[in-house]
Structure formats: C-alpha cells, structure tokens
Tab-separated table of N, CA and C in Angstrom:
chain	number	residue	atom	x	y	z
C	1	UNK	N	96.601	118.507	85.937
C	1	UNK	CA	97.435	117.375	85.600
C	1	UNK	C	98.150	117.546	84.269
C	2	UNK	N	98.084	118.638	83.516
C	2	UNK	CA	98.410	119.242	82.333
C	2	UNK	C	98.069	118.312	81.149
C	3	UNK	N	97.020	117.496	81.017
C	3	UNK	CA	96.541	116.884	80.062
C	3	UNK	C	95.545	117.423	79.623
C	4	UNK	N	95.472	117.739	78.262
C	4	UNK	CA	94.026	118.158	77.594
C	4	UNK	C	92.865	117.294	77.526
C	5	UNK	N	91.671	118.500	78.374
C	5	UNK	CA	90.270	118.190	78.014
C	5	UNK	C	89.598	118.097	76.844
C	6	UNK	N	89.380	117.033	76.108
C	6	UNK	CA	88.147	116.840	75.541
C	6	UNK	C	86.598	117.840	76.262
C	7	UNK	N	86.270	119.054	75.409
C	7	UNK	CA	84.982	119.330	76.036
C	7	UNK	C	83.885	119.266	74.916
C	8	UNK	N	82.776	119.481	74.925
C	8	UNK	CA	81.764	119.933	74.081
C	8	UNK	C	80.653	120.335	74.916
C	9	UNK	N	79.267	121.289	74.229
C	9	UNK	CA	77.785	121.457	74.408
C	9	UNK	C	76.535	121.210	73.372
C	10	UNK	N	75.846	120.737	73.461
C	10	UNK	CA	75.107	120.891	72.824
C	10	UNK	C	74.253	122.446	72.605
C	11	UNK	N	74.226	122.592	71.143
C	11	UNK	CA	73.238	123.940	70.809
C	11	UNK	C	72.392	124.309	71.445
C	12	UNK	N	71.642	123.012	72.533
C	12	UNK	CA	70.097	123.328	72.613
C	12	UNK	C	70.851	124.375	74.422
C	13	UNK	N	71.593	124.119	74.955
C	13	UNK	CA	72.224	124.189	76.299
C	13	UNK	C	73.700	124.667	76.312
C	14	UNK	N	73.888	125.629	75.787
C	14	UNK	CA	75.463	125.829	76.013
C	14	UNK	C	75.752	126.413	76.771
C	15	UNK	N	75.055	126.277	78.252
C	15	UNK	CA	75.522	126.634	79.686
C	15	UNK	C	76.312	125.123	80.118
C	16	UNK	N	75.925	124.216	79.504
C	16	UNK	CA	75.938	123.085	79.612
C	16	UNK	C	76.974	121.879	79.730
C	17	UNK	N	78.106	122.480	79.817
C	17	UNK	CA	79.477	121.517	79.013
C	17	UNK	C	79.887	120.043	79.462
C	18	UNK	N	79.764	119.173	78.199
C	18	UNK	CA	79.794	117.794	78.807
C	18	UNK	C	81.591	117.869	78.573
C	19	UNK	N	82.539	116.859	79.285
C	19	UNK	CA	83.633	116.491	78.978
C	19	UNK	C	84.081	115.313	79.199
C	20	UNK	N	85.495	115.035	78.671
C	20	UNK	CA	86.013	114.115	78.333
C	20	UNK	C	87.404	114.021	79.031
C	21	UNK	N	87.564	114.030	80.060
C	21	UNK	CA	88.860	114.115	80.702
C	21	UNK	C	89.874	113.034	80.647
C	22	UNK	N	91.238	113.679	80.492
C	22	UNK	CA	92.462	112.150	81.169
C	22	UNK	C	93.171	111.965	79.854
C	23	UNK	N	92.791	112.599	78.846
C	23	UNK	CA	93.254	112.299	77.517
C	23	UNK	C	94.857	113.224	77.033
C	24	UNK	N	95.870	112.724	76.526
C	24	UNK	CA	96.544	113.480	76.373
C	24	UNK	C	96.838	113.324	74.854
C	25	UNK	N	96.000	114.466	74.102
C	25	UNK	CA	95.406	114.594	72.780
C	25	UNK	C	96.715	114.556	72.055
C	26	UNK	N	97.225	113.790	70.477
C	26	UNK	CA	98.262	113.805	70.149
C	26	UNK	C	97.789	114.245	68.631
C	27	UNK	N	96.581	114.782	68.333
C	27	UNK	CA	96.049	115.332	66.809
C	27	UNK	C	94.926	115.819	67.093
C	28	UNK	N	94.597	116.898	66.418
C	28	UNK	CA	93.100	117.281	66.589
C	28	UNK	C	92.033	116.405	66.854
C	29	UNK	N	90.556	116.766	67.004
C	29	UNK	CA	89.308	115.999	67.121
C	29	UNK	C	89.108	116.153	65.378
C	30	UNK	N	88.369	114.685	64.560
C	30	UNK	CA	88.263	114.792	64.034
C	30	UNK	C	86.640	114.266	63.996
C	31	UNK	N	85.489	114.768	63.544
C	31	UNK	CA	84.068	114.133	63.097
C	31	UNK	C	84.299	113.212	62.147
C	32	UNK	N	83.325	112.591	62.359
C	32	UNK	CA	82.958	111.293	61.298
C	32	UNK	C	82.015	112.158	60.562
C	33	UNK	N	81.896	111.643	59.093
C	33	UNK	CA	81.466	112.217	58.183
C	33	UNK	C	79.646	112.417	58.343
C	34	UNK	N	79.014	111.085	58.892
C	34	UNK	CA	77.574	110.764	59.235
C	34	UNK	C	77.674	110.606	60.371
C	35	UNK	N	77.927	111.014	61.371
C	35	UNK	CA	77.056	110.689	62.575
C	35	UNK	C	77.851	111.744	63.822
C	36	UNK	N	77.755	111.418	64.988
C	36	UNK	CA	77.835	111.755	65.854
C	36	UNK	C	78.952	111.598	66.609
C	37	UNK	N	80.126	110.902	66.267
C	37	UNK	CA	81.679	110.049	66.669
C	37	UNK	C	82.565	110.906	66.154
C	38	UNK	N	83.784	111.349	67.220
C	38	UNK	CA	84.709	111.713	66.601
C	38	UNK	C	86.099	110.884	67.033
C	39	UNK	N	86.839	111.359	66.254
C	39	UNK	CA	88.425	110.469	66.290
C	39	UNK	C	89.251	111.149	66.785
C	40	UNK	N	90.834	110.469	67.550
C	40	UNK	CA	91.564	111.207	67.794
C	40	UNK	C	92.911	110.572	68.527
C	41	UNK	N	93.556	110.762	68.746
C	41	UNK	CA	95.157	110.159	68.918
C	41	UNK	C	94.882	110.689	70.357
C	42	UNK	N	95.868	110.003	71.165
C	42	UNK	CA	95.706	110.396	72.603
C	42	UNK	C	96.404	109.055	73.468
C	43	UNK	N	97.060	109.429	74.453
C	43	UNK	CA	97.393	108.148	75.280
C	43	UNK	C	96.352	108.701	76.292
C	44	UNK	N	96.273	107.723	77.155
C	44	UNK	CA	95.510	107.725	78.564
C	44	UNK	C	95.841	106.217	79.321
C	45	UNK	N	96.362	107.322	80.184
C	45	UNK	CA	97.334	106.309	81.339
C	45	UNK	C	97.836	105.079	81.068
C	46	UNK	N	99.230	105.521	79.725
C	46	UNK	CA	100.016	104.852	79.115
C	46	UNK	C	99.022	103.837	77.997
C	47	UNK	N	98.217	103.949	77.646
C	47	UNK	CA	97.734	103.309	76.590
C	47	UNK	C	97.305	103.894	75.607
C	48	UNK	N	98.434	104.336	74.383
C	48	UNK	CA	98.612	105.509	73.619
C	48	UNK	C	97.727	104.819	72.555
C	49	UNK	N	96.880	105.262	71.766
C	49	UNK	CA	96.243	104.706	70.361
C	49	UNK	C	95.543	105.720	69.642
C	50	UNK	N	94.883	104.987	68.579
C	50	UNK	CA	93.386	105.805	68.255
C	50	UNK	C	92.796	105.300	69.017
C	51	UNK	N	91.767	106.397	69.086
C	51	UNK	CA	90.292	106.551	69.933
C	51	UNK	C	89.299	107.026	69.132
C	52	UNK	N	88.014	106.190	69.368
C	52	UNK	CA	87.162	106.934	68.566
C	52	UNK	C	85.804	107.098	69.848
C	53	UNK	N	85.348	108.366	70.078
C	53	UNK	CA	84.411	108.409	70.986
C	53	UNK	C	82.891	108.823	70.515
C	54	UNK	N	81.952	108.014	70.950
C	54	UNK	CA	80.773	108.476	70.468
C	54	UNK	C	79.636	109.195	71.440
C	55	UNK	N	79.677	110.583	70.309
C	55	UNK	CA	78.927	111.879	71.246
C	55	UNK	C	77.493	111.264	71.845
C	56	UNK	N	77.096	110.318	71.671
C	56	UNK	CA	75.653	110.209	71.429
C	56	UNK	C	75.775	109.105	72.625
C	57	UNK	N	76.538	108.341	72.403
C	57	UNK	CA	76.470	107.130	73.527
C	57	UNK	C	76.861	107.165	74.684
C	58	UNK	N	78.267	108.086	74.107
C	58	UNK	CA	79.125	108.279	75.588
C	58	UNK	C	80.101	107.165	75.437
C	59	UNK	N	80.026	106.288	74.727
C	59	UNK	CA	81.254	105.265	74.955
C	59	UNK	C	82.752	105.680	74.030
C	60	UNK	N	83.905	105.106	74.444
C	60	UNK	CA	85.220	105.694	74.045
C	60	UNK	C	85.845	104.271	73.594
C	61	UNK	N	86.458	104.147	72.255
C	61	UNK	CA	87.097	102.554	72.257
C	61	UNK	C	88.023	103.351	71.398
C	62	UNK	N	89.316	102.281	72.071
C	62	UNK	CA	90.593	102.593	71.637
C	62	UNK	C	90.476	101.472	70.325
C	63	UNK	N	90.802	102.123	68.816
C	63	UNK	CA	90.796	101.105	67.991
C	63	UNK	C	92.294	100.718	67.048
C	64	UNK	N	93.512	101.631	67.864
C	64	UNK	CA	94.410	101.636	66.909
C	64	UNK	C	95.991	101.601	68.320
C	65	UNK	N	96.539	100.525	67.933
C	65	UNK	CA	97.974	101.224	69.082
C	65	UNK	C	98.657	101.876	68.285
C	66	UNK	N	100.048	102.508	68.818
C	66	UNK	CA	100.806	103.354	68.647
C	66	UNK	C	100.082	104.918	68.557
C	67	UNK	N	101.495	105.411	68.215
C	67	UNK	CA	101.301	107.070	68.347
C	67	UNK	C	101.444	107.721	66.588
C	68	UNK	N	100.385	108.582	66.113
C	68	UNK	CA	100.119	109.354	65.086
C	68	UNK	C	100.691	110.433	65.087
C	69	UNK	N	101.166	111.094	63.883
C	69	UNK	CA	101.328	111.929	64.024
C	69	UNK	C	100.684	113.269	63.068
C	70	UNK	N	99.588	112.784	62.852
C	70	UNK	CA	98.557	113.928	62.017
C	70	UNK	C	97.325	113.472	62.620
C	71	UNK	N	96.366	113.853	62.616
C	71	UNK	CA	94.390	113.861	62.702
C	71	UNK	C	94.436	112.901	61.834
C	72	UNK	N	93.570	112.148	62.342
C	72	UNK	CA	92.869	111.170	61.713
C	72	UNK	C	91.740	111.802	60.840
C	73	UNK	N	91.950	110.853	59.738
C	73	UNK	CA	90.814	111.205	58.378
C	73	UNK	C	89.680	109.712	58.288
C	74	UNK	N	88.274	110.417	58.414
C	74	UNK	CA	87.673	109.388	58.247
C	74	UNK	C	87.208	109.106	56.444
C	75	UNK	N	86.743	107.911	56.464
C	75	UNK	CA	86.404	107.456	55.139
C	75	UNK	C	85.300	108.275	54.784
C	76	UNK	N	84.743	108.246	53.335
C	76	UNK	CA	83.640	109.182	53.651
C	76	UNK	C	82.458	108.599	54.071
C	77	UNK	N	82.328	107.280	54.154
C	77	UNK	CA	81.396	106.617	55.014
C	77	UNK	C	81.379	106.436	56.078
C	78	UNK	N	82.124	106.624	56.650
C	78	UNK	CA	82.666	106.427	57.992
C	78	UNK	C	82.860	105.294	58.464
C	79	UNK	N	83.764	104.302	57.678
C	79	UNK	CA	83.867	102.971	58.219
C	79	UNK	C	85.121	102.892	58.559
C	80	UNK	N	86.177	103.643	58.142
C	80	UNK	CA	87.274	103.129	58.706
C	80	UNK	C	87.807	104.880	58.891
C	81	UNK	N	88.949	104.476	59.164
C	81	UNK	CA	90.223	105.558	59.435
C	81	UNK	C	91.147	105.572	59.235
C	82	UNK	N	91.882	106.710	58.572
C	82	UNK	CA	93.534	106.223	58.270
C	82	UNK	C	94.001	107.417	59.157
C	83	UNK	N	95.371	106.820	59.271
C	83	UNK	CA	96.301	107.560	60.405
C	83	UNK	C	97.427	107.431	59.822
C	84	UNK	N	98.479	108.574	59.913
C	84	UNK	CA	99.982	108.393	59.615
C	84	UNK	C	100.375	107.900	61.005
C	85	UNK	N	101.442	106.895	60.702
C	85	UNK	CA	102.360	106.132	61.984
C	85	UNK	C	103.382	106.847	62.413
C	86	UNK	N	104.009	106.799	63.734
C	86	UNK	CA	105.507	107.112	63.543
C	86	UNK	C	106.163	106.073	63.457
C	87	UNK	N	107.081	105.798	62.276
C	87	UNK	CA	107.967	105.137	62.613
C	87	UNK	C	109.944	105.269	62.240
C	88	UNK	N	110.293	104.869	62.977
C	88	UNK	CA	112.187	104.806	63.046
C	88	UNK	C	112.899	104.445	61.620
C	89	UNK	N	111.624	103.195	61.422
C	89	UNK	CA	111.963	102.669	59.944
C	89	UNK	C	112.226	103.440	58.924
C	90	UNK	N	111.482	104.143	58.298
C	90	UNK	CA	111.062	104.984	57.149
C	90	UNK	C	112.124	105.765	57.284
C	91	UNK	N	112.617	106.830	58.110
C	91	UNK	CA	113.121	108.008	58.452
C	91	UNK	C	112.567	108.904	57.913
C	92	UNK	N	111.072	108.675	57.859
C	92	UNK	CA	110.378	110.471	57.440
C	92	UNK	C	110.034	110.026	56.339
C	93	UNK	N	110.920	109.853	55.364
C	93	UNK	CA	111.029	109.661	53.996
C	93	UNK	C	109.781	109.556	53.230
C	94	UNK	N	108.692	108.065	53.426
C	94	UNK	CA	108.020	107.513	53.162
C	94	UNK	C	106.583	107.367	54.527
C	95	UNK	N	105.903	108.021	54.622
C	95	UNK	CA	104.604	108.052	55.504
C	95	UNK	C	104.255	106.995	55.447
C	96	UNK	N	103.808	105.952	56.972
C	96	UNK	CA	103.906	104.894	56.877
C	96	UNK	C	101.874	105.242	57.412
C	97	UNK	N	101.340	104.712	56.178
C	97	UNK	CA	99.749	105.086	56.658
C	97	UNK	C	99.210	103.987	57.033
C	98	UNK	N	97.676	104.052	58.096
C	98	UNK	CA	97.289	102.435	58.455
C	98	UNK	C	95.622	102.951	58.315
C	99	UNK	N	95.405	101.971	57.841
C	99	UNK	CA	93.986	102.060	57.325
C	99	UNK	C	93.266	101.014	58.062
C	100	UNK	N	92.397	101.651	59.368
C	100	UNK	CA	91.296	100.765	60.351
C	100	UNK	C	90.077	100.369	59.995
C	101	UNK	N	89.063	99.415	60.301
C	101	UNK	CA	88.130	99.678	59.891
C	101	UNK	C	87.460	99.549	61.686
C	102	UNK	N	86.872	100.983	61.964
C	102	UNK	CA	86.441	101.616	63.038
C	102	UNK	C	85.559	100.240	63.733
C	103	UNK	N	84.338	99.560	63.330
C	103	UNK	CA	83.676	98.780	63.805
C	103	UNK	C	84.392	97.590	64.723
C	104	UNK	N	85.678	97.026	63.838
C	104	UNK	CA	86.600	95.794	64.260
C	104	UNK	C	87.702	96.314	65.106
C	105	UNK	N	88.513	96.980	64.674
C	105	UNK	CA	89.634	97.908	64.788
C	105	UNK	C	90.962	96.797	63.988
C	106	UNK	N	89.957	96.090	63.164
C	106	UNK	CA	91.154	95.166	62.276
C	106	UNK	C	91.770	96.401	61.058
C	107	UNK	N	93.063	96.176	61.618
C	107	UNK	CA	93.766	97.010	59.998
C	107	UNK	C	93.594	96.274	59.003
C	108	UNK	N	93.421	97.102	57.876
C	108	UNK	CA	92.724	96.430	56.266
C	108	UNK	C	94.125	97.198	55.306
C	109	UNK	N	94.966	98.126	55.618
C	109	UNK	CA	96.039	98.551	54.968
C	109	UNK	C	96.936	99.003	55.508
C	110	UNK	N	98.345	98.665	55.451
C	110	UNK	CA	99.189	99.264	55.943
C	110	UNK	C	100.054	99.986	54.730
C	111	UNK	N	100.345	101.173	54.467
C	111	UNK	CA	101.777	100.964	53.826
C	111	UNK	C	101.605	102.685	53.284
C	112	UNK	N	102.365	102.813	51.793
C	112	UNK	CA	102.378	104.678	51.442
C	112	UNK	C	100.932	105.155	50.825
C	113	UNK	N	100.315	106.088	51.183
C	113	UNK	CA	99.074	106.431	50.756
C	113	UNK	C	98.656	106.516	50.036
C	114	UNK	N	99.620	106.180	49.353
C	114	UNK	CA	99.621	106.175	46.986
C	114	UNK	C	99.501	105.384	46.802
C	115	UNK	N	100.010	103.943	47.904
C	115	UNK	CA	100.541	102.700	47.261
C	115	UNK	C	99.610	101.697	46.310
C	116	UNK	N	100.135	100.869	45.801
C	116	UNK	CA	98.565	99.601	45.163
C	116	UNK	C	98.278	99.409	46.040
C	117	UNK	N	96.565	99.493	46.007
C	117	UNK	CA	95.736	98.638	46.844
C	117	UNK	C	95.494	99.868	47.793
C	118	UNK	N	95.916	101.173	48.089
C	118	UNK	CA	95.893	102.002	49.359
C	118	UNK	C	94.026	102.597	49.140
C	119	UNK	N	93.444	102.062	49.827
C	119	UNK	CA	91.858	103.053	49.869
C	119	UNK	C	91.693	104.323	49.760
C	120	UNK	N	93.292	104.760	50.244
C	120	UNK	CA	92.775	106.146	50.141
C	120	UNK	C	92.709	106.855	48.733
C	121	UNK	N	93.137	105.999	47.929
C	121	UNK	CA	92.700	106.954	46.437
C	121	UNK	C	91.634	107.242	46.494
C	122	UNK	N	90.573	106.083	46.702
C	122	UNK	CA	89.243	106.332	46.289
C	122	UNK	C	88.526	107.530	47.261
C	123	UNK	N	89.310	107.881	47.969
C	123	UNK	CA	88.287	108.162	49.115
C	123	UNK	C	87.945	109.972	48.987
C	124	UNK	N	88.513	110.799	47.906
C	124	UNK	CA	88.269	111.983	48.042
C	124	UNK	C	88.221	113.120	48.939
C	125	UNK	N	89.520	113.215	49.879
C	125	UNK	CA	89.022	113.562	51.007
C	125	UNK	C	90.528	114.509	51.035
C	126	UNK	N	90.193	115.189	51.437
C	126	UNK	CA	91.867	116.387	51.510
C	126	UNK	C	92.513	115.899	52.373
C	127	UNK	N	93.314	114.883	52.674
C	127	UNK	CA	94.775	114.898	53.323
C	127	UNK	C	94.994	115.881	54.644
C	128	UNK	N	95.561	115.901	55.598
C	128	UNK	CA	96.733	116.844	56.268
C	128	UNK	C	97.635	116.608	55.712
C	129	UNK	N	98.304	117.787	56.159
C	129	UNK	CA	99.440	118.160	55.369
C	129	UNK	C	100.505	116.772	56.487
C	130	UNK	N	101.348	115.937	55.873
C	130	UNK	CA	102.048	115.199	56.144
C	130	UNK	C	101.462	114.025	56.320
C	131	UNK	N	100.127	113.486	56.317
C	131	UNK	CA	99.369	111.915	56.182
C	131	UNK	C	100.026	111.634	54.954
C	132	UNK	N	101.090	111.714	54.004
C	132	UNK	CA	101.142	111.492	52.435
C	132	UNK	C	102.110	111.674	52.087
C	133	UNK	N	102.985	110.906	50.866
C	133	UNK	CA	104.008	111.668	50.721
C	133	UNK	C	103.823	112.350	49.250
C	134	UNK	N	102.234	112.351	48.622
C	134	UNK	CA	102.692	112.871	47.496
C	134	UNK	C	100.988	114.069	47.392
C	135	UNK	N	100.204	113.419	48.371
C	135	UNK	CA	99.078	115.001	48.634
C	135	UNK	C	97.881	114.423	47.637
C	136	UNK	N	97.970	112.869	46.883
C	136	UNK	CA	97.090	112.849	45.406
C	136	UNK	C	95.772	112.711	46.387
C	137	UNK	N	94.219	113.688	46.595
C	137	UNK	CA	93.415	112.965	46.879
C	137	UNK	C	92.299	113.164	45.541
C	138	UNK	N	92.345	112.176	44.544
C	138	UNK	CA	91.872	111.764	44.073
C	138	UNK	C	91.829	110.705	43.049
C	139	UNK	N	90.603	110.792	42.197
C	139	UNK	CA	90.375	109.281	41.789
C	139	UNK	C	91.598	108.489	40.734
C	140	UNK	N	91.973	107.719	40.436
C	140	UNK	CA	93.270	107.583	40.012
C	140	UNK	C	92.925	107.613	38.580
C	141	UNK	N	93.456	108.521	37.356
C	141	UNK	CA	92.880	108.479	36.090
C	141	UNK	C	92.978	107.099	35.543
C	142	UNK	N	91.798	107.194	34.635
C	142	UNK	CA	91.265	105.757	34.376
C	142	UNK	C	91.364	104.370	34.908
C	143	UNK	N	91.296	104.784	36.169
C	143	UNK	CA	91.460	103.338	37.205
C	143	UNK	C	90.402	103.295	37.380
C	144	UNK	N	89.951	102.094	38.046
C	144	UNK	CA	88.705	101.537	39.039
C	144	UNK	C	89.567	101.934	40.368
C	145	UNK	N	88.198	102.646	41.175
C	145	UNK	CA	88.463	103.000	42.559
C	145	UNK	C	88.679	101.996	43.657
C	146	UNK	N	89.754	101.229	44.188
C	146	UNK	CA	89.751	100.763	45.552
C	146	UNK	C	89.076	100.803	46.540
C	147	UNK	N	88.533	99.360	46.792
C	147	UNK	CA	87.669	99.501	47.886
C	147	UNK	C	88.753	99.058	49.254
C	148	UNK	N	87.805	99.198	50.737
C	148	UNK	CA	88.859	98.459	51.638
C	148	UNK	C	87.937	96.908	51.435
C	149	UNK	N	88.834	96.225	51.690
C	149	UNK	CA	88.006	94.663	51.997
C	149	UNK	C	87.410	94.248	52.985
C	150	UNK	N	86.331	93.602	53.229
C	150	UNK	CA	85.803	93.616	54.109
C	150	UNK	C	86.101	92.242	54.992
C-alpha cells in the first residue's frame, strides 16, 4: 500500500517482530526520554497528527492535528512535545513551534522557539535542524528557566 511500517523486537526475541502498520510516517520515531513511548508525525487514513504510541501497552493516541515537518522532541521529562508546524503564514521565515502536553494533548505554547514564555529554553535538548529559527538550546543567561504551565 506504499505506507511505512512502524516495526520493532524486543532483545529478549529478535526472531520476533511486533508492528505497527497503516501509518504514513511524516518524521522519524522519536523515544521519550523515561519510558517506553515513542512519537511521531504520520497521517492514517486521512487523520494526519502527532502520535504518540506506547511500546509497553500497545495503545496509539493521536495528540496533535496538522502536519510537522521535523521529529518531534520530547521534554526531558517526558511530559510534553514540541513540533515545528507547517504553515502558509510564516513563509518559512519564522518556525511556527507547538508545545503539547502528551497526557491532555492541550497545547501549552504556540509560537518561535526563542520566543517569551517558549519552554523550550529550559529544556536542554539539541533541536533538529529546522524545529528553530535560531538553534539556542540552552539555559537563557541569567534568566530563570521557563516552565510549561500546567
């Protein structure tokens, strides 16, 4: 059907391969920092979003609409996710980032990855190349670190 499989095995069995079919992957798989869940852009049968699927449960929840166009980066706690958007608006110019929090799938930030208030300062975490328009991942000198709100 020319859509990419989601596969994996576990270490203990790698005759073994569990999968994830129907997905038409639009960014790498990304792990969550603690646990067993990974993230990932993908429509499936026209319902394009983030997805976050958990290895352990087996369950798949779409927590984000629209279409990304980099891997999703998790927090380093793993509570939320940011994603670059596409959008018409911007024209490239300005990366329009959205900051989820995975549990709700309520967005807690929208806007440039630098911006006031953006979580991702605090979050220490290397970027893809194009989630950003300026690459800063770190703590902002002599600032207090941004939290997301809960």
């Amino acid at each position: 059907d020319g859509l990419a499989t989601l596969r994996w095995f576990s270490l203990k069995d790698v005759t073994l391969p569990s999968e994830l079919p129907g997905y038409d992957l639009h960014s790498p798989v990304t792990f969550a920092p603690n646990d067993f869940r990974v993230a990932f852009a993908a429509c499936k049968q026209g319902e394009c979003g983030l997805y976050v699927f958990d290895l352990d449960q087996g369950g798949v929840d779409r927590i984000g609409d629209g279409t990304t166009v980099a891997q999703p980066v998790w927090s380093p706690d793993g509570q939320y996710i940011a994603i670059r958007l596409v959008s018409d608006e911007n024209n490239g110019s300005i990366p329009q980032v959205q900051v989820i929090r995975v549990e709700t799938g309520q967005v807690i930030y929208l806007g440039d990855a630098d911006g006031p208030g953006s979580p991702l300062t605090g979050w220490r975490v290397n970027l893809p190349e194009g989630i950003t328009s300026t690459g800063r991942c770190e703590y902002p000198p002599g600032g207090s670190t941004p939290t997301p709100s809960r």
